[in-house]
Short mmCIF file of C-alpha atoms and ligand atoms in Angstrom, two decimals:
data_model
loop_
_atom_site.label_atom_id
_atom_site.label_comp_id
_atom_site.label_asym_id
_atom_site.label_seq_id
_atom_site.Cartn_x
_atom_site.Cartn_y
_atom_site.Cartn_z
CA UNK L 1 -21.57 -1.03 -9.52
CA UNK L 2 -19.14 0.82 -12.18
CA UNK L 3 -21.47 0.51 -15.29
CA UNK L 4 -18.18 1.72 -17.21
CA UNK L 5 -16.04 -1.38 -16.11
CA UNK L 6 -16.55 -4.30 -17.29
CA UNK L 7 -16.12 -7.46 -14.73
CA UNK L 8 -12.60 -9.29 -14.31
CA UNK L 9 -12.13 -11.61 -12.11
CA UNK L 10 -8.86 -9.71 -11.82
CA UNK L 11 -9.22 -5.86 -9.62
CA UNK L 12 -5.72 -5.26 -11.12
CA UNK L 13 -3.16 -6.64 -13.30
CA UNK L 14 0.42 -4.91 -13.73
CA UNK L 15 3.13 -6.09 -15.82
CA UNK L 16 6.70 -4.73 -16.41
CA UNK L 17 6.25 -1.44 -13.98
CA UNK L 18 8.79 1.00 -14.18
CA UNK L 19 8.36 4.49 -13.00
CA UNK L 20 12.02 6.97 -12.30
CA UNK L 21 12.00 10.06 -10.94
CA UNK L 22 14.86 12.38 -11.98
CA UNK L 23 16.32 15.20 -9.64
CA UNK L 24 18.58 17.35 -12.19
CA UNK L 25 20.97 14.83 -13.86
CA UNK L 26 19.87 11.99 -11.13
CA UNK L 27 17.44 9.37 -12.17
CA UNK L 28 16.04 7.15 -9.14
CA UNK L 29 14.32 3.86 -10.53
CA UNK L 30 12.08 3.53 -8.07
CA UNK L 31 9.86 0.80 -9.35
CA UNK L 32 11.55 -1.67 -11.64
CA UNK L 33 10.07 -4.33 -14.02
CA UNK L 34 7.53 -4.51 -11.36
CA UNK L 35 4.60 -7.20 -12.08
CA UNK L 36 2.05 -7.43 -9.87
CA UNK L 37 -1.66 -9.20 -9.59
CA UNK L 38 -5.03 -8.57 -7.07
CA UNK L 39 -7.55 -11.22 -7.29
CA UNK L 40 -11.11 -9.82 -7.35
CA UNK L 41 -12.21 -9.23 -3.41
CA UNK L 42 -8.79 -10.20 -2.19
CA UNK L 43 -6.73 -8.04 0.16
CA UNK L 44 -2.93 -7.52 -0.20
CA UNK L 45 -0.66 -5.99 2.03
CA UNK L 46 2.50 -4.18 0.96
CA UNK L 47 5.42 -3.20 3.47
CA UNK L 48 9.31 -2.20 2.77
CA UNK L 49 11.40 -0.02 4.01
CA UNK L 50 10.80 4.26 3.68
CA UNK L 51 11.49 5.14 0.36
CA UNK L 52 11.37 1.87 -1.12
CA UNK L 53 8.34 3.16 -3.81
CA UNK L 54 5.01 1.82 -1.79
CA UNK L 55 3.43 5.41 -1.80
CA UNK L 56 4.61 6.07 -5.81
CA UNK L 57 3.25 2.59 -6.63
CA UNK L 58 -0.34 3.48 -5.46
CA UNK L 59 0.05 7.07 -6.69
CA UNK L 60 0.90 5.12 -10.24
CA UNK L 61 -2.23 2.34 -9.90
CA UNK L 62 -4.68 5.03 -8.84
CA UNK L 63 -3.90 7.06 -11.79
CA UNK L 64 -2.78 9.95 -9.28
CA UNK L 65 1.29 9.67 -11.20
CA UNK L 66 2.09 8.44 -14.60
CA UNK L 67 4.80 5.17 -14.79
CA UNK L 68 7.95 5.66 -17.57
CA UNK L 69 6.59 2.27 -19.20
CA UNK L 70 4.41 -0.60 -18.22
CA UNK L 71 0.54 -1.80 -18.37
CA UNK L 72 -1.91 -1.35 -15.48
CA UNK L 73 -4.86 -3.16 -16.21
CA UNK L 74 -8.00 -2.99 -13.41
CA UNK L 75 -11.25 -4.53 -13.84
CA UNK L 76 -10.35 -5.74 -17.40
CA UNK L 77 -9.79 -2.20 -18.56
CA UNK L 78 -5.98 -0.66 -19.53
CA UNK L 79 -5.59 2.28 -17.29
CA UNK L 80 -1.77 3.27 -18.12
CA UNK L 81 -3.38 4.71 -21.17
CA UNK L 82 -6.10 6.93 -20.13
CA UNK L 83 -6.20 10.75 -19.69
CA UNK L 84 -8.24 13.56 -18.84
CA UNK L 85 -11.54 13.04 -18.18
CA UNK L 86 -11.19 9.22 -18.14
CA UNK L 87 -8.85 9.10 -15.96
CA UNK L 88 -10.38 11.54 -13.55
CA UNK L 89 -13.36 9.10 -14.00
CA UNK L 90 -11.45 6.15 -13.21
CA UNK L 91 -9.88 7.58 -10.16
CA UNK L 92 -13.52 8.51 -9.18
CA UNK L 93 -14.96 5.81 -10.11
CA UNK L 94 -13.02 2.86 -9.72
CA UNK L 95 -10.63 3.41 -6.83
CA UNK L 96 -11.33 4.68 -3.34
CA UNK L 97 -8.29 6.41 -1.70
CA UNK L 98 -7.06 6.38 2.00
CA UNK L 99 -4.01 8.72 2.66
CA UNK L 100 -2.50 8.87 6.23
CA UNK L 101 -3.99 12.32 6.33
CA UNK L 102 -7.42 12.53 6.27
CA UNK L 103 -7.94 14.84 4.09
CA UNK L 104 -11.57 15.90 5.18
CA UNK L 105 -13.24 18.92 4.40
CA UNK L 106 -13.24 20.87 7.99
CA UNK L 107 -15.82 22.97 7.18
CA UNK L 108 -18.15 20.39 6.93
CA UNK L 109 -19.47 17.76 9.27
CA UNK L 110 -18.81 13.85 8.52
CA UNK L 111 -21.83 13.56 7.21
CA UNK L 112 -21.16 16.10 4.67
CA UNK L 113 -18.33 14.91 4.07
CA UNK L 114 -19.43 11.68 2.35
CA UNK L 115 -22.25 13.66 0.84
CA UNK L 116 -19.94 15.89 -1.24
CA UNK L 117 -18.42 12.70 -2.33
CA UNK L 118 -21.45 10.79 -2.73
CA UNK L 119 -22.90 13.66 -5.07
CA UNK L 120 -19.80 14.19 -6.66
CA UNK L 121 -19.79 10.77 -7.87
CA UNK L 122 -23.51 10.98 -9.32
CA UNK L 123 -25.74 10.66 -6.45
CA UNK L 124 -28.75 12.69 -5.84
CA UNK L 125 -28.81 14.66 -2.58
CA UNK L 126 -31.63 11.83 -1.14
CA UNK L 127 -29.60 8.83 -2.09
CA UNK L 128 -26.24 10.48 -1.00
CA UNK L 129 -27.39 10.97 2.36
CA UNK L 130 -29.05 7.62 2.37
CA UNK L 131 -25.73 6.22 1.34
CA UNK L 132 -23.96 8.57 3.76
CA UNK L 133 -25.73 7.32 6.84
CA UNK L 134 -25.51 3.88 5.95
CA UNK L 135 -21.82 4.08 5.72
CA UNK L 136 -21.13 5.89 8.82
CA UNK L 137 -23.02 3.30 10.51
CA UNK L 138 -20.99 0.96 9.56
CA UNK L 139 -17.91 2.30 10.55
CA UNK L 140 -19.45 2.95 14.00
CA UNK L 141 -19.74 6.62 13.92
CA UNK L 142 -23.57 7.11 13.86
CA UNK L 143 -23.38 8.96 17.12
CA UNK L 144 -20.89 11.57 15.29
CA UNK L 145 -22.44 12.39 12.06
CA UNK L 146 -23.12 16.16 12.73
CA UNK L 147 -19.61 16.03 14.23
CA UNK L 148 -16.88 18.87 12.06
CA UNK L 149 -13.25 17.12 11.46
CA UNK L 150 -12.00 19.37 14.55
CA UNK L 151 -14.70 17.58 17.24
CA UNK L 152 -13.71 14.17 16.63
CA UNK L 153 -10.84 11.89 17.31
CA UNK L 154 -7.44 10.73 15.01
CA UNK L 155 -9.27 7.57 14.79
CA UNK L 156 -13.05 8.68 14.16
CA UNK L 157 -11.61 10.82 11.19
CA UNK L 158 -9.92 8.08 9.76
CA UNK L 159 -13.28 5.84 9.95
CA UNK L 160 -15.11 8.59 8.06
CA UNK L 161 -11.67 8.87 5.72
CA UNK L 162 -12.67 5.05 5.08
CA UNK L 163 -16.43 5.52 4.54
CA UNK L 164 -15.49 8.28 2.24
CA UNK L 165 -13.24 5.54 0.17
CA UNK L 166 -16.53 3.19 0.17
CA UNK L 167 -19.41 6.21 -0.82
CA UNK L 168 -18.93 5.78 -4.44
CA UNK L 169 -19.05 1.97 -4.90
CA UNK L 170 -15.65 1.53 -5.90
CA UNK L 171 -14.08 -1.59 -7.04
CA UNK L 172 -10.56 -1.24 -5.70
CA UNK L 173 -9.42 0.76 -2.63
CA UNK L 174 -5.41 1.98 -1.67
CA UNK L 175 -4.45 2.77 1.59
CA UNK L 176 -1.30 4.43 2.16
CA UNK L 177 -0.62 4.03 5.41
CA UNK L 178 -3.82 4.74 6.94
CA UNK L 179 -3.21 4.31 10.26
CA UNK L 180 0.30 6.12 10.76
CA UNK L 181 -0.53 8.83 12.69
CA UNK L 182 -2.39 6.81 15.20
CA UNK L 183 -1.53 5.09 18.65
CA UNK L 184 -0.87 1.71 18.41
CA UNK L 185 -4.58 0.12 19.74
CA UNK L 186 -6.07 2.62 17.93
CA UNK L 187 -3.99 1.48 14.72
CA UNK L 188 -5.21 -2.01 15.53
CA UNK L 189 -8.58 -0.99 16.20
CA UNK L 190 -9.23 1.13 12.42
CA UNK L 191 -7.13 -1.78 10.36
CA UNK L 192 -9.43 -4.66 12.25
CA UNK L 193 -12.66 -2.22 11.16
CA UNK L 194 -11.19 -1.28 7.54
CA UNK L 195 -10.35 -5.13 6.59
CA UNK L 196 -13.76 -5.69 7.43
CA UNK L 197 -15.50 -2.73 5.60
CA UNK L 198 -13.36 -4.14 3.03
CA UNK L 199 -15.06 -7.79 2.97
CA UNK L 200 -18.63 -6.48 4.04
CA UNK L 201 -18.58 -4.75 0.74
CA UNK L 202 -16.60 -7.45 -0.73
CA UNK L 203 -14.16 -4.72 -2.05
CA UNK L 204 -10.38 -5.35 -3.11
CA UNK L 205 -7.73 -3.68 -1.60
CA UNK L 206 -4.03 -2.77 -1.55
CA UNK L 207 -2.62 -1.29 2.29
CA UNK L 208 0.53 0.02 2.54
CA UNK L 209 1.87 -0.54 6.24
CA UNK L 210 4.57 -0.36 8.22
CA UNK L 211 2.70 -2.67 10.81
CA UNK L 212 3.88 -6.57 10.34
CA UNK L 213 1.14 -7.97 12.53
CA UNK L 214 -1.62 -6.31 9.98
CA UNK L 215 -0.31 -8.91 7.51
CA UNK L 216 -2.34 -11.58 9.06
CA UNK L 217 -5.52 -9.91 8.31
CA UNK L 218 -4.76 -10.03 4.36
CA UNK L 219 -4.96 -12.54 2.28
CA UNK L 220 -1.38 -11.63 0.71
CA UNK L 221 2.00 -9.60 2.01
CA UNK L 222 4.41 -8.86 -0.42
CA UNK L 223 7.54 -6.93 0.64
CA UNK L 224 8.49 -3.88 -1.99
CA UNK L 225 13.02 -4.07 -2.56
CA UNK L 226 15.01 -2.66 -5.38
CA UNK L 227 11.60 -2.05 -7.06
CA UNK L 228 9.76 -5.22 -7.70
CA UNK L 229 8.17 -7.33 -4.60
CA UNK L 230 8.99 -10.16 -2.91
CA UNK L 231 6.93 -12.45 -1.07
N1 LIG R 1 8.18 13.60 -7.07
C1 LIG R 1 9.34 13.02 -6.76
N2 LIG R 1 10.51 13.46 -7.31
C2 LIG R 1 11.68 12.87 -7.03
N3 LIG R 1 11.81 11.80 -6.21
C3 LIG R 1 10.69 11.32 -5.63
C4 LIG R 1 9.42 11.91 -5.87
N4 LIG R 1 8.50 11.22 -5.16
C5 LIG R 1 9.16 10.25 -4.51
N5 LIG R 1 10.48 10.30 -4.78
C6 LIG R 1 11.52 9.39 -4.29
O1 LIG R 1 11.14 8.08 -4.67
C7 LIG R 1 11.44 7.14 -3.65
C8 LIG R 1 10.17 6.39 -3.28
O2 LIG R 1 9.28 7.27 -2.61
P1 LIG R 1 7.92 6.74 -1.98
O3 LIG R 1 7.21 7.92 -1.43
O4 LIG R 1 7.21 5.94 -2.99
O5 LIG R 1 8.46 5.79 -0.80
P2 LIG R 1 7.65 4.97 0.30
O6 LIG R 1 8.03 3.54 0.16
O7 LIG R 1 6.21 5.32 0.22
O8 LIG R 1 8.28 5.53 1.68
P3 LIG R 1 7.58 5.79 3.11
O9 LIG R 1 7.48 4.44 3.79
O10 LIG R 1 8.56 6.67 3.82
O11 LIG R 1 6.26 6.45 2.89
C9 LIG R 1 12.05 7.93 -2.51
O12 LIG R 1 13.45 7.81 -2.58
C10 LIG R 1 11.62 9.35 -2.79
O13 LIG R 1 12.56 10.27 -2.32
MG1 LIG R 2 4.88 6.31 1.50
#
């Protein structure tokens, strides 16, 4: 586990949110006074309409964006406040990040893929491919490992796009939509497989979707409007 985090029984804690973005003499509040809580191993589902702030919230708790004002707190540890290197360790770390585009390295196979990562986050070349296998495996691609991004599927690059969130242990992973360039069984078919990657390795997670039947799958929906959520 992350030897730099110490345990919560809270993955994330945010109070009083408030992040604007400002276009010239526009300001858009997108989040506003936004509190927010994800139980340890709990999965939460966010939806609301486009442009309602669901991408610039995740972007804010996965360090990738910095909020005007507010506290982020994950695993017990204030993350609003870091910089640099810690933050670039935290984001490592501590999250593990699925876009809707992969985002895979096409010169390498899938296997290399979540070797890279793997080795990137501290693992020797032995225990990243150890790692690397296992994972792949459990996302059902163990017949595809020597595959490049190009030979396999929407679908089979989003499962290694989700073993690649899970390579480096981390405690909290943010999905963005995962699934939004997919057909609709496949859709079903890689949200079914990532809530249960996601309670196999009794991870936490926050998925953005657009999709109101994935709801049932987590153990919380909340609905993003005029910046804060509703349930
Ligand atoms: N860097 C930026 N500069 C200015 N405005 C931005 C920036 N990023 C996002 N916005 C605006 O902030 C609002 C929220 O954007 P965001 O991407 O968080 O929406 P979203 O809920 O993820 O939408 P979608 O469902 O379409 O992905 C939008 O109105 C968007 O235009
Ligand atoms: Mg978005």
């Amino acid at each position: 586990m992350n030897s730099s985090m110490p345990s919560s029984d809270k993955a994330l804690v945010v109070e009083s949110l408030t992040k604007t973005y400002r276009n010239g003499t526009d300001t858009l509040k997108v989040l506003d006074n936004l509190d927010f809580t994800l139980e340890q191993g709990t999965t939460t589902v966010i939806m609301g309409k486009s442009g309602c702030g669901k991408s610039t919230f995740l972007h804010v708790v996965g360090g990738l964006d910095k909020p005007d004002s507010g506290i982020i707190t994950a695993s017990g540890v204030r993350v609003d406040v870091l910089k640099g290197d810690k933050l670039t360790v935290y984001r490592r770390e501590h999250i593990g990040f699925i876009f809707q585009m992969h985002f895979l390295l096409e010169d390498f196979t899938a296997l290399e893929n979540l070797i890279v990562t793997a080795m990137i986050g501290g693992a020797n070349a032995a225990e990243a491919r150890r790692k690397s296998l296992q994972l792949l495996e459990s996302v059902g691609l163990s017949q595809k490992t020597e595959n490049y991004p190009g030979q396999l599927s929407g679908g089979e690059r989003q499962r290694v796009a989700i073993a690649r969130a899970l390579i480096n242990d981390p405690v909290l992973i943010l999905a963005d939509e995962p699934t939004g360039n997919l057909d609709e069984e496949n859709s079903r078919i890689i949200e079914e497989l990532l809530f249960s990657v996601v309670k196999k390795y009794n991870k936490s997670m926050l998925l953005v979707t657009h999709d109101a039947n994935i709801a049932r799958f987590a153990d919380k929906s909340l609905v993003l409007t005029k910046g804060t959520f509703k349930e």
